[in-house]
Amino acid sequence: MQITILNGNSNPKDTSFEQYISQVTSQLESDHDITNIKLRKLKIKLCTGCFGCWVNTPGKCIFNDDTDMIRESYMRSDLVIFASPVIMGFTSALLKSAQDKLLPLLHPNFTLLKNEIHHKYRYKTYPLVGLIVSKEPKMQDNDISIITDIYNRIAINLNTSLSFSITTQSPVKELMYAVNNF
Amino acid sequence: MLLTIFNGSPRGKQSNSRFLCDAFMKGYIEKDDGKDIIQIIDLIEVAKIKSLRSIFAQSDHVIIAFPLYIDSMPAQVKYFFETLKNYKMKKQIQSIGFFVQSGFPGKIHSTFIEQYLSNFSMRLGCQYMGTVIKGGGESIKISALQKKIIHRLIFKIAALTDLGRVGHLLDNKKHFNHFYELGKQYKKFHYFDSHIIKKLDRPKKINWFNYSLYKFIAENFYWNTLLKRYNSTQQRDNTPYS
Ligand SMILES: Cc1cc2nc3c(=O)[nH]c(=O)nc-3n(C[C@H](O)[C@H](O)[C@H](O)COP(=O)(O)O)c2cc1C
């Protein structure tokens, strides 16, 4: 299976997060083809909300930055893992900067899904998505479930489903099980 | 008392969020008693995102407005939130509220981020004033694009009759009026008027009829007009990453 990990950790000094992702990567590598993208090393121009990716250069962002490579890897994958420390109760701004730039993968036209309006899909199939987060100090009890709920919504918009949502406190084994059994 | 509205749209002054903030401000300052100051800060205009923290700290009341981006806040807004890490309230009471507007009609799209925003306010130790949700926000941009008489006519009829209960989404005057009233009420009572919030929360249910109407208008009068403008109609369905 082709797997892309979008690592949204902006702080290289957060070694425990990096170690967890390294462990995940090395264990997955034995059975899968892994692309590990450290977002902090890329040039990401923030989305300007111009919709050029739908009306000017349909399917592509009009700006030339490293997100073309992210979208390419995203669409080549069977599973995309969003990975990020929790900062101020949500996944990182760095990860969000890459997620905003996934808009070109959708189509401007609409579709009706369970009495909700969503965008039509540009591609026939999209990868499944998973979520790994590391907790921050002073989290509220429901923070992780709120993040998971939002990622479930993101998955609907990206025509897929969230196959797992785990924290770095869970043993890597648990993630391996989730990946190998979906 | 200083009320600061942060506009988190990457489109800055030309954004739907900003238009709604402006309408709110107009209502807020309608009866100026000289006691309150209100300012709107566009996040994209602030070169040093870190300086936003001090603007935040100086304000007695804060409203953060943003468009829904992939079911949450635009990256820019999240960067702003991250600068507030370990923020300690200096004032006795500081309140925070939010305007979230989504492209899709229907409140449902923004209810998940609303839960986050409530926790976020608690994390800062601020009094949470609530979140005003407005669906179908991109419709604000549609009317300006209409050149064909027939399109304008359909548009007007839909807006005036509130056809399919999505017609009102095309009536900018009404949206701005709601935000104007919201600003007026906020100044008077210092809360977001629940009746106005309810009015913004329409249509409650999307059914096949209002979906089809919305789809017809938004696709034909908006996306297709823009595609034509860029000469990209033929490329509309491109799949560059297949
Ligand atoms: C990158 C991107 C992601 C978006 N994601 C969503 C979304 O998940 N749900 C939604 O209803 N609208 C979404 N929209 C639409 C915007 O919320 C909508 O166009 C809004 O009115 C823009 O407001 P602004 O002019 O204040 O930026 C998205 C737009 C962009 C550019």
CSV table of C-alpha atoms and ligand atoms in Angstrom, one decimal:
chain,number,residue,atom,x,y,z
A,1,MET,CA,0.0,0.0,0.0
A,2,GLN,CA,1.1,3.5,-0.8
A,3,ILE,CA,1.1,5.7,2.3
A,4,THR,CA,1.9,9.5,2.7
A,5,ILE,CA,2.6,10.9,6.1
A,6,LEU,CA,2.1,14.7,6.2
A,7,ASN,CA,4.1,15.7,9.3
A,8,GLY,CA,2.9,19.0,10.5
A,9,ASN,CA,5.3,19.4,13.4
A,10,SER,CA,6.8,22.8,13.1
A,11,ASN,CA,9.2,22.4,16.0
A,12,PRO,CA,12.2,20.1,15.3
A,13,LYS,CA,13.0,20.2,19.0
A,14,ASP,CA,9.9,18.3,19.7
A,15,THR,CA,11.9,15.1,19.6
A,16,SER,CA,9.3,12.8,21.2
A,17,PHE,CA,6.9,13.6,18.3
A,18,GLU,CA,9.6,13.0,15.7
A,19,GLN,CA,10.6,9.8,17.4
A,20,TYR,CA,7.0,8.5,17.3
A,21,ILE,CA,6.7,9.3,13.6
A,22,SER,CA,10.1,7.7,12.9
A,23,GLN,CA,8.9,4.5,14.7
A,24,VAL,CA,5.6,4.5,12.8
A,25,THR,CA,7.5,5.0,9.5
A,26,SER,CA,10.0,2.3,10.1
A,27,GLN,CA,7.4,-0.2,11.1
A,28,LEU,CA,5.1,0.6,8.2
A,29,GLU,CA,8.0,0.5,5.8
A,30,SER,CA,8.3,-3.3,6.0
A,31,ASP,CA,5.0,-3.8,4.3
A,32,HIS,CA,4.2,-0.5,2.7
A,33,ASP,CA,5.6,2.2,0.5
A,34,ILE,CA,6.0,5.3,2.7
A,35,THR,CA,6.4,8.9,1.7
A,36,ASN,CA,7.2,11.0,4.8
A,37,ILE,CA,6.7,14.7,4.1
A,38,LYS,CA,8.1,17.1,6.7
A,39,LEU,CA,6.0,20.1,6.0
A,40,ARG,CA,8.3,22.5,7.9
A,41,LYS,CA,10.9,21.9,5.2
A,42,LEU,CA,8.7,22.9,2.4
A,43,LYS,CA,7.8,26.2,0.8
A,44,ILE,CA,4.1,26.6,1.3
A,45,LYS,CA,2.3,29.7,0.1
A,46,LEU,CA,-0.8,30.2,2.2
A,47,CYS,CA,-4.1,29.8,0.3
A,48,THR,CA,-5.3,33.3,-0.8
A,49,GLY,CA,-8.9,32.1,-1.3
A,50,CYS,CA,-8.7,33.2,-5.0
A,51,PHE,CA,-10.4,30.0,-6.3
A,52,GLY,CA,-7.9,30.1,-9.2
A,53,CYS,CA,-7.5,26.4,-8.7
A,54,TRP,CA,-11.1,25.9,-9.9
A,55,VAL,CA,-11.6,28.7,-12.5
A,56,ASN,CA,-8.2,29.6,-13.8
A,57,THR,CA,-5.9,26.5,-13.7
A,58,PRO,CA,-8.6,23.9,-12.8
A,59,GLY,CA,-7.1,21.2,-10.6
A,60,LYS,CA,-3.9,23.1,-9.8
A,61,CYS,CA,-3.0,25.9,-7.5
A,62,ILE,CA,-2.1,29.0,-9.5
A,63,PHE,CA,0.9,29.6,-7.3
A,64,ASN,CA,4.1,27.6,-7.8
A,65,ASP,CA,5.1,26.2,-4.4
A,66,ASP,CA,5.9,22.8,-2.9
A,67,THR,CA,2.2,22.0,-2.4
A,68,ASP,CA,2.1,20.6,-5.9
A,69,MET,CA,4.3,17.7,-4.6
A,70,ILE,CA,2.0,17.3,-1.6
A,71,ARG,CA,-1.1,17.0,-3.8
A,72,GLU,CA,0.7,14.6,-6.2
A,73,SER,CA,1.7,12.4,-3.3
A,74,TYR,CA,-1.7,12.7,-1.7
A,75,MET,CA,-3.5,11.4,-4.9
A,76,ARG,CA,-1.0,8.6,-5.4
A,77,SER,CA,-1.6,7.2,-2.0
A,78,ASP,CA,-4.1,4.7,-0.6
A,79,LEU,CA,-3.8,6.2,2.8
A,80,VAL,CA,-2.7,9.7,4.0
A,81,ILE,CA,-1.8,10.2,7.6
A,82,PHE,CA,-2.1,13.7,9.0
A,83,ALA,CA,0.3,14.0,11.9
A,84,SER,CA,0.7,16.9,14.2
A,85,PRO,CA,1.2,18.0,17.8
A,86,VAL,CA,-1.9,19.6,19.3
A,87,ILE,CA,-1.2,23.4,19.6
A,88,MET,CA,-3.9,25.5,21.2
A,89,GLY,CA,-6.4,22.7,21.1
A,90,PHE,CA,-6.0,21.8,17.4
A,91,THR,CA,-3.6,20.4,14.9
A,92,SER,CA,-0.8,22.8,13.8
A,93,ALA,CA,-1.1,25.8,11.5
A,94,LEU,CA,1.6,24.3,9.5
A,95,LEU,CA,-0.5,21.2,8.8
A,96,LYS,CA,-3.5,23.5,8.1
A,97,SER,CA,-1.5,25.4,5.5
A,98,ALA,CA,-1.1,22.2,3.6
A,99,GLN,CA,-4.7,21.1,4.1
A,100,ASP,CA,-6.0,24.4,2.7
A,101,LYS,CA,-4.0,23.7,-0.4
A,102,LEU,CA,-5.9,20.4,-1.0
A,103,LEU,CA,-8.8,22.4,-2.4
A,104,PRO,CA,-7.7,21.9,-6.1
A,105,LEU,CA,-8.4,18.2,-5.6
A,106,LEU,CA,-12.1,19.0,-5.4
A,107,HIS,CA,-14.4,20.4,-8.1
A,108,PRO,CA,-16.4,23.7,-7.7
A,109,ASN,CA,-19.7,22.1,-8.6
A,110,PHE,CA,-22.0,20.7,-6.0
A,111,THR,CA,-23.4,17.4,-4.9
A,112,LEU,CA,-26.0,16.5,-2.2
A,113,LEU,CA,-24.8,14.1,0.5
A,114,LYS,CA,-27.2,13.1,3.3
A,115,ASN,CA,-29.0,16.4,3.0
A,116,GLU,CA,-25.8,18.5,3.0
A,117,ILE,CA,-24.3,20.4,0.2
A,118,HIS,CA,-20.7,19.4,-0.6
A,119,HIS,CA,-18.4,19.8,-3.6
A,120,LYS,CA,-18.4,17.4,-6.4
A,121,TYR,CA,-15.3,15.2,-6.6
A,122,ARG,CA,-12.7,15.9,-9.3
A,123,TYR,CA,-11.2,12.3,-9.0
A,124,LYS,CA,-12.9,8.9,-9.0
A,125,THR,CA,-11.1,7.8,-5.9
A,126,TYR,CA,-9.4,9.4,-3.0
A,127,PRO,CA,-7.1,8.0,-0.3
A,128,LEU,CA,-8.3,7.1,3.1
A,129,VAL,CA,-7.1,9.4,5.8
A,130,GLY,CA,-5.8,8.8,9.4
A,131,LEU,CA,-4.8,11.1,12.2
A,132,ILE,CA,-1.9,11.0,14.7
A,133,VAL,CA,-1.7,13.8,17.3
A,134,SER,CA,0.5,14.4,20.3
A,135,LYS,CA,-1.2,16.0,23.3
A,136,GLU,CA,-0.3,19.3,24.7
A,137,PRO,CA,-0.3,20.3,28.4
A,138,LYS,CA,-3.6,21.5,29.9
A,139,MET,CA,-5.9,19.9,27.4
A,140,GLN,CA,-9.6,19.8,28.1
A,141,ASP,CA,-11.3,16.4,28.3
A,142,ASN,CA,-13.1,16.7,25.0
A,143,ASP,CA,-10.3,18.3,23.0
A,144,ILE,CA,-9.3,15.1,21.2
A,145,SER,CA,-12.9,14.2,20.4
A,146,ILE,CA,-13.5,17.7,19.0
A,147,ILE,CA,-10.4,17.4,16.8
A,148,THR,CA,-11.6,13.9,15.7
A,149,ASP,CA,-15.0,15.2,14.9
A,150,ILE,CA,-13.5,18.0,12.7
A,151,TYR,CA,-11.3,15.5,10.9
A,152,ASN,CA,-14.4,13.3,10.3
A,153,ARG,CA,-15.9,16.3,8.6
A,154,ILE,CA,-12.7,17.0,6.6
A,155,ALA,CA,-12.8,13.4,5.5
A,156,ILE,CA,-16.4,13.8,4.2
A,157,ASN,CA,-15.3,16.9,2.2
A,158,LEU,CA,-12.4,15.0,0.8
A,159,ASN,CA,-14.6,12.1,-0.3
A,160,THR,CA,-13.1,9.6,2.1
A,161,SER,CA,-13.4,8.5,5.7
A,162,LEU,CA,-11.2,8.9,8.7
A,163,SER,CA,-9.9,5.4,9.3
A,164,PHE,CA,-8.2,6.1,12.7
A,165,SER,CA,-7.5,8.9,15.1
A,166,ILE,CA,-4.8,8.1,17.7
A,167,THR,CA,-2.5,10.0,20.0
A,168,THR,CA,1.2,9.4,20.4
A,169,GLN,CA,0.4,7.9,23.8
A,170,SER,CA,-1.0,4.9,22.1
A,171,PRO,CA,1.5,2.1,21.3
A,172,VAL,CA,2.6,2.1,17.7
A,173,LYS,CA,1.2,-1.4,17.5
A,174,GLU,CA,-2.3,0.0,17.7
A,175,LEU,CA,-1.7,2.2,14.7
A,176,MET,CA,-0.1,-0.8,12.8
A,177,TYR,CA,-3.3,-2.7,13.6
A,178,ALA,CA,-5.5,0.1,12.3
A,179,VAL,CA,-3.5,0.5,9.1
A,180,ASN,CA,-3.3,-3.2,8.3
A,181,ASN,CA,-6.9,-3.9,9.0
A,182,PHE,CA,-8.9,-1.3,7.4
B,1,MET,CA,-13.8,50.0,26.1
B,2,LEU,CA,-11.9,48.7,23.0
B,3,LEU,CA,-13.6,46.2,20.8
B,4,THR,CA,-11.2,44.6,18.2
B,5,ILE,CA,-12.6,42.6,15.3
B,6,PHE,CA,-9.9,40.4,13.7
B,7,ASN,CA,-10.8,39.5,10.1
B,8,GLY,CA,-9.1,36.2,9.4
B,9,SER,CA,-10.0,36.0,5.7
B,10,PRO,CA,-7.0,35.6,3.4
B,11,ARG,CA,-8.9,37.9,1.0
B,12,GLY,CA,-8.5,40.8,3.5
B,13,LYS,CA,-10.6,43.9,2.7
B,14,GLN,CA,-12.3,42.3,-0.2
B,15,SER,CA,-13.6,39.3,1.7
B,16,ASN,CA,-17.1,38.3,2.6
B,17,SER,CA,-16.0,38.2,6.2
B,18,ARG,CA,-14.8,41.8,6.0
B,19,PHE,CA,-18.1,43.0,4.4
B,20,LEU,CA,-20.0,41.4,7.3
B,21,CYS,CA,-17.6,42.9,9.9
B,22,ASP,CA,-18.1,46.3,8.3
B,23,ALA,CA,-21.8,46.0,8.5
B,24,PHE,CA,-21.5,45.0,12.2
B,25,MET,CA,-19.3,48.0,12.8
B,26,LYS,CA,-21.8,50.4,11.2
B,27,GLY,CA,-24.5,49.1,13.6
B,28,TYR,CA,-22.1,49.3,16.5
B,29,ILE,CA,-21.2,52.9,16.0
B,30,GLU,CA,-24.7,54.0,15.0
B,31,LYS,CA,-25.2,55.5,18.4
B,32,ASP,CA,-21.8,56.7,19.4
B,33,ASP,CA,-21.5,57.7,23.0
B,34,GLY,CA,-17.8,58.4,22.8
B,35,LYS,CA,-17.1,55.6,25.4
B,36,ASP,CA,-16.4,52.7,23.1
B,37,ILE,CA,-13.8,52.3,20.4
B,38,ILE,CA,-14.1,49.7,17.7
B,39,GLN,CA,-11.4,48.7,15.2
B,40,ILE,CA,-11.2,46.0,12.5
B,41,ILE,CA,-7.8,44.4,11.9
B,42,ASP,CA,-7.3,42.3,8.7
B,43,LEU,CA,-4.9,39.5,9.7
B,44,ILE,CA,-3.2,39.6,6.2
B,45,GLU,CA,-2.4,43.2,6.6
B,46,VAL,CA,-0.4,42.6,9.7
B,47,ALA,CA,3.2,41.9,8.7
B,48,LYS,CA,4.3,40.6,12.1
B,49,ILE,CA,1.7,38.0,13.2
B,50,LYS,CA,3.3,38.2,16.7
B,51,SER,CA,2.2,41.8,17.1
B,52,LEU,CA,-1.4,40.5,17.0
B,53,ARG,CA,-0.9,39.2,20.4
B,54,SER,CA,-0.4,42.7,21.9
B,55,ILE,CA,-3.4,44.0,19.9
B,56,PHE,CA,-5.4,41.1,21.4
B,57,ALA,CA,-4.1,41.9,24.9
B,58,GLN,CA,-5.0,45.6,24.7
B,59,SER,CA,-8.6,44.9,23.7
B,60,ASP,CA,-11.4,44.5,26.2
B,61,HIS,CA,-13.6,42.6,23.8
B,62,VAL,CA,-12.5,40.6,20.8
B,63,ILE,CA,-14.4,39.2,17.8
B,64,ILE,CA,-12.6,36.9,15.4
B,65,ALA,CA,-14.2,36.5,12.0
B,66,PHE,CA,-13.1,33.9,9.5
B,67,PRO,CA,-14.4,31.9,6.5
B,68,LEU,CA,-14.6,28.1,7.0
B,69,TYR,CA,-11.6,26.5,5.2
B,70,ILE,CA,-11.7,22.7,4.9
B,71,ASP,CA,-14.1,22.5,7.9
B,72,SER,CA,-12.0,24.7,10.2
B,73,MET,CA,-10.1,28.0,10.3
B,74,PRO,CA,-7.8,29.2,7.5
B,75,ALA,CA,-4.1,28.5,8.3
B,76,GLN,CA,-3.5,32.2,8.9
B,77,VAL,CA,-6.1,32.2,11.7
B,78,LYS,CA,-4.5,29.1,13.2
B,79,TYR,CA,-1.1,30.8,13.2
B,80,PHE,CA,-2.7,33.7,15.0
B,81,PHE,CA,-4.2,31.3,17.6
B,82,GLU,CA,-0.8,29.8,18.1
B,83,THR,CA,0.7,33.2,19.0
B,84,LEU,CA,-1.8,33.3,21.9
B,85,LYS,CA,-0.1,30.2,23.5
B,86,ASN,CA,0.3,30.8,27.2
B,87,TYR,CA,-1.7,34.0,27.0
B,88,LYS,CA,-2.6,35.4,30.4
B,89,MET,CA,-5.5,37.7,30.6
B,90,LYS,CA,-4.5,41.1,31.8
B,91,LYS,CA,-7.9,42.6,32.1
B,92,GLN,CA,-10.5,41.9,34.6
B,93,ILE,CA,-12.9,40.5,32.1
B,94,GLN,CA,-12.1,40.0,28.5
B,95,SER,CA,-14.7,38.6,26.2
B,96,ILE,CA,-14.3,36.8,22.9
B,97,GLY,CA,-16.8,35.9,20.2
B,98,PHE,CA,-16.6,34.6,16.6
B,99,PHE,CA,-18.2,35.0,13.2
B,100,VAL,CA,-17.8,32.0,11.0
B,101,GLN,CA,-19.1,32.0,7.5
B,102,SER,CA,-19.0,29.0,5.2
B,103,GLY,CA,-19.4,28.7,1.5
B,104,PHE,CA,-21.9,25.9,1.8
B,105,PRO,CA,-25.4,26.9,3.0
B,106,GLY,CA,-26.4,25.3,6.3
B,107,LYS,CA,-25.2,25.7,9.8
B,108,ILE,CA,-24.1,22.1,10.1
B,109,HIS,CA,-20.7,22.7,8.4
B,110,SER,CA,-19.6,25.2,11.1
B,111,THR,CA,-21.0,23.5,14.2
B,112,PHE,CA,-17.9,21.3,14.7
B,113,ILE,CA,-15.5,24.3,14.6
B,114,GLU,CA,-17.9,26.1,16.9
B,115,GLN,CA,-17.2,23.5,19.6
B,116,TYR,CA,-13.5,24.1,19.2
B,117,LEU,CA,-14.0,27.9,19.5
B,118,SER,CA,-15.8,27.5,22.7
B,119,ASN,CA,-12.9,25.4,24.2
B,120,PHE,CA,-10.4,27.9,22.7
B,121,SER,CA,-12.1,30.8,24.6
B,122,MET,CA,-11.9,28.8,27.8
B,123,ARG,CA,-8.3,28.0,27.2
B,124,LEU,CA,-7.6,31.8,27.0
B,125,GLY,CA,-9.6,32.4,30.1
B,126,CYS,CA,-12.0,34.7,28.2
B,127,GLN,CA,-15.7,35.0,28.5
B,128,TYR,CA,-17.1,33.2,25.5
B,129,MET,CA,-19.8,35.3,23.8
B,130,GLY,CA,-20.8,32.7,21.2
B,131,THR,CA,-20.3,32.1,17.5
B,132,VAL,CA,-22.4,33.7,14.8
B,133,ILE,CA,-22.6,31.3,11.9
B,134,LYS,CA,-23.6,32.3,8.4
B,135,GLY,CA,-23.9,29.7,5.7
B,136,GLY,CA,-23.8,30.4,1.9
B,137,GLY,CA,-21.3,33.3,2.4
B,138,GLU,CA,-19.8,33.1,-1.0
B,139,SER,CA,-23.2,34.2,-2.4
B,140,ILE,CA,-22.2,37.7,-1.5
B,141,LYS,CA,-19.8,37.6,-4.4
B,142,ILE,CA,-22.3,36.3,-7.0
B,143,SER,CA,-24.5,39.4,-7.4
B,144,ALA,CA,-21.6,41.6,-8.5
B,145,LEU,CA,-20.8,39.2,-11.4
B,146,GLN,CA,-24.2,39.3,-13.0
B,147,LYS,CA,-24.1,40.9,-16.4
B,148,LYS,CA,-26.8,39.0,-18.4
B,149,ILE,CA,-30.3,40.5,-18.0
B,150,ILE,CA,-31.9,37.0,-17.7
B,151,HIS,CA,-29.5,36.0,-15.0
B,152,ARG,CA,-30.2,39.2,-13.1
B,153,LEU,CA,-33.9,38.7,-13.4
B,154,ILE,CA,-33.7,35.1,-12.1
B,155,PHE,CA,-31.4,36.3,-9.4
B,156,LYS,CA,-33.8,39.0,-8.3
B,157,ILE,CA,-36.8,36.8,-8.3
B,158,ALA,CA,-35.0,34.1,-6.2
B,159,ALA,CA,-33.8,36.7,-3.8
B,160,LEU,CA,-37.1,38.6,-3.4
B,161,THR,CA,-39.3,35.5,-3.0
B,162,ASP,CA,-36.7,33.6,-1.0
B,163,LEU,CA,-37.4,30.8,-3.4
B,164,GLY,CA,-36.6,27.4,-1.9
B,165,ARG,CA,-35.5,29.2,1.3
B,166,VAL,CA,-32.1,29.7,-0.3
B,167,GLY,CA,-33.1,32.7,-2.3
B,168,HIS,CA,-32.3,35.0,0.7
B,169,LEU,CA,-28.7,33.9,0.3
B,170,LEU,CA,-28.6,36.1,-2.8
B,171,ASP,CA,-29.9,39.2,-1.1
B,172,ASN,CA,-26.8,41.0,0.2
B,173,LYS,CA,-28.8,43.9,1.6
B,174,LYS,CA,-30.5,41.5,4.0
B,175,HIS,CA,-27.2,39.9,5.1
B,176,PHE,CA,-25.6,43.2,5.8
B,177,ASN,CA,-28.7,44.3,7.6
B,178,HIS,CA,-28.6,41.3,9.9
B,179,PHE,CA,-25.0,42.1,10.8
B,180,TYR,CA,-25.8,45.8,11.2
B,181,GLU,CA,-28.5,44.9,13.7
B,182,LEU,CA,-26.2,42.4,15.4
B,183,GLY,CA,-23.7,45.3,15.9
B,184,LYS,CA,-26.4,47.6,17.2
B,185,GLN,CA,-27.6,45.0,19.7
B,186,TYR,CA,-24.1,44.1,20.7
B,187,LYS,CA,-23.3,47.7,21.5
B,188,LYS,CA,-26.5,48.0,23.6
B,189,PHE,CA,-26.5,44.7,25.5
B,190,HIS,CA,-23.1,43.3,24.9
B,191,TYR,CA,-24.3,39.9,23.5
B,192,PHE,CA,-25.1,38.4,20.1
B,193,ASP,CA,-28.8,38.6,19.6
B,194,SER,CA,-30.1,35.1,19.4
B,195,HIS,CA,-33.1,36.1,17.1
B,196,ILE,CA,-30.7,37.4,14.5
B,197,ILE,CA,-28.4,34.4,14.9
B,198,LYS,CA,-31.5,32.3,14.1
B,199,LYS,CA,-32.3,34.3,11.0
B,200,LEU,CA,-28.8,33.7,9.7
B,201,ASP,CA,-29.2,30.0,10.3
B,202,ARG,CA,-31.3,29.4,7.2
B,203,PRO,CA,-32.1,27.2,5.4
B,204,LYS,CA,-32.4,24.8,8.3
B,205,LYS,CA,-32.8,21.8,6.0
B,206,ILE,CA,-31.4,21.2,2.6
B,207,ASN,CA,-33.8,19.2,0.5
B,208,TRP,CA,-33.6,18.2,-3.2
B,209,PHE,CA,-35.5,21.4,-4.3
B,210,ASN,CA,-33.4,24.0,-2.5
B,211,TYR,CA,-30.2,22.1,-3.3
B,212,SER,CA,-31.1,22.1,-7.1
B,213,LEU,CA,-31.9,25.8,-7.0
B,214,TYR,CA,-28.7,26.7,-5.2
B,215,LYS,CA,-26.7,24.4,-7.5
B,216,PHE,CA,-28.2,26.0,-10.6
B,217,ILE,CA,-27.5,29.5,-9.5
B,218,ALA,CA,-24.1,29.0,-8.0
B,219,GLU,CA,-22.8,26.9,-10.8
B,220,ASN,CA,-24.2,28.8,-13.7
B,221,PHE,CA,-24.0,32.4,-12.4
B,222,TYR,CA,-20.8,32.1,-10.5
B,223,TRP,CA,-18.4,29.3,-11.4
B,224,ASN,CA,-19.2,29.2,-15.1
B,225,THR,CA,-19.0,33.0,-15.3
B,226,LEU,CA,-15.5,32.9,-13.7
B,227,LEU,CA,-14.4,29.9,-15.9
B,228,LYS,CA,-15.4,31.9,-19.0
B,229,ARG,CA,-13.5,34.9,-17.7
B,230,TYR,CA,-10.3,32.9,-17.5
B,231,ASN,CA,-11.0,31.0,-20.7
B,232,SER,CA,-10.8,27.8,-18.8
B,233,THR,CA,-14.2,26.2,-19.4
B,234,GLN,CA,-12.7,23.4,-21.4
B,235,GLN,CA,-10.3,22.6,-18.6
B,236,ARG,CA,-12.9,22.6,-15.9
B,237,ASP,CA,-12.8,18.9,-15.2
B,238,ASN,CA,-9.0,18.5,-15.4
B,239,THR,CA,-7.4,15.8,-13.2
B,240,PRO,CA,-3.7,16.7,-13.2
B,241,TYR,CA,-2.8,14.2,-10.5
B,242,SER,CA,-4.3,11.1,-12.1
C,1,LIG,C1,-9.2,26.7,0.8
C,1,LIG,C2,-10.7,26.8,1.0
C,1,LIG,C3,-11.4,25.9,1.7
C,1,LIG,C4,-12.8,26.1,1.9
C,1,LIG,N1,-13.4,25.1,2.7
C,1,LIG,C5,-14.8,25.3,2.9
C,1,LIG,C6,-15.4,24.3,3.7
C,1,LIG,O1,-14.9,23.3,4.2
C,1,LIG,N2,-16.8,24.5,3.9
C,1,LIG,C7,-17.5,25.5,3.3
C,1,LIG,O2,-18.7,25.6,3.5
C,1,LIG,N3,-16.8,26.5,2.6
C,1,LIG,C8,-15.5,26.4,2.4
C,1,LIG,N4,-14.8,27.3,1.6
C,1,LIG,C9,-15.6,28.5,1.1
C,1,LIG,C10,-15.4,29.7,1.9
C,1,LIG,O3,-15.7,29.5,3.3
C,1,LIG,C11,-16.3,30.8,1.4
C,1,LIG,O4,-16.1,31.0,0.0
C,1,LIG,C12,-16.3,32.1,2.2
C,1,LIG,O5,-17.5,32.8,1.9
C,1,LIG,C13,-15.1,32.9,1.9
C,1,LIG,O6,-15.1,34.1,2.7
C,1,LIG,P1,-14.1,35.2,2.6
C,1,LIG,O7,-14.4,36.0,1.4
C,1,LIG,O8,-14.3,36.0,3.9
C,1,LIG,O9,-12.7,34.7,2.6
C,1,LIG,C14,-13.5,27.2,1.4
C,1,LIG,C15,-12.8,28.1,0.6
C,1,LIG,C16,-11.4,28.0,0.4
C,1,LIG,C17,-10.7,29.0,-0.4
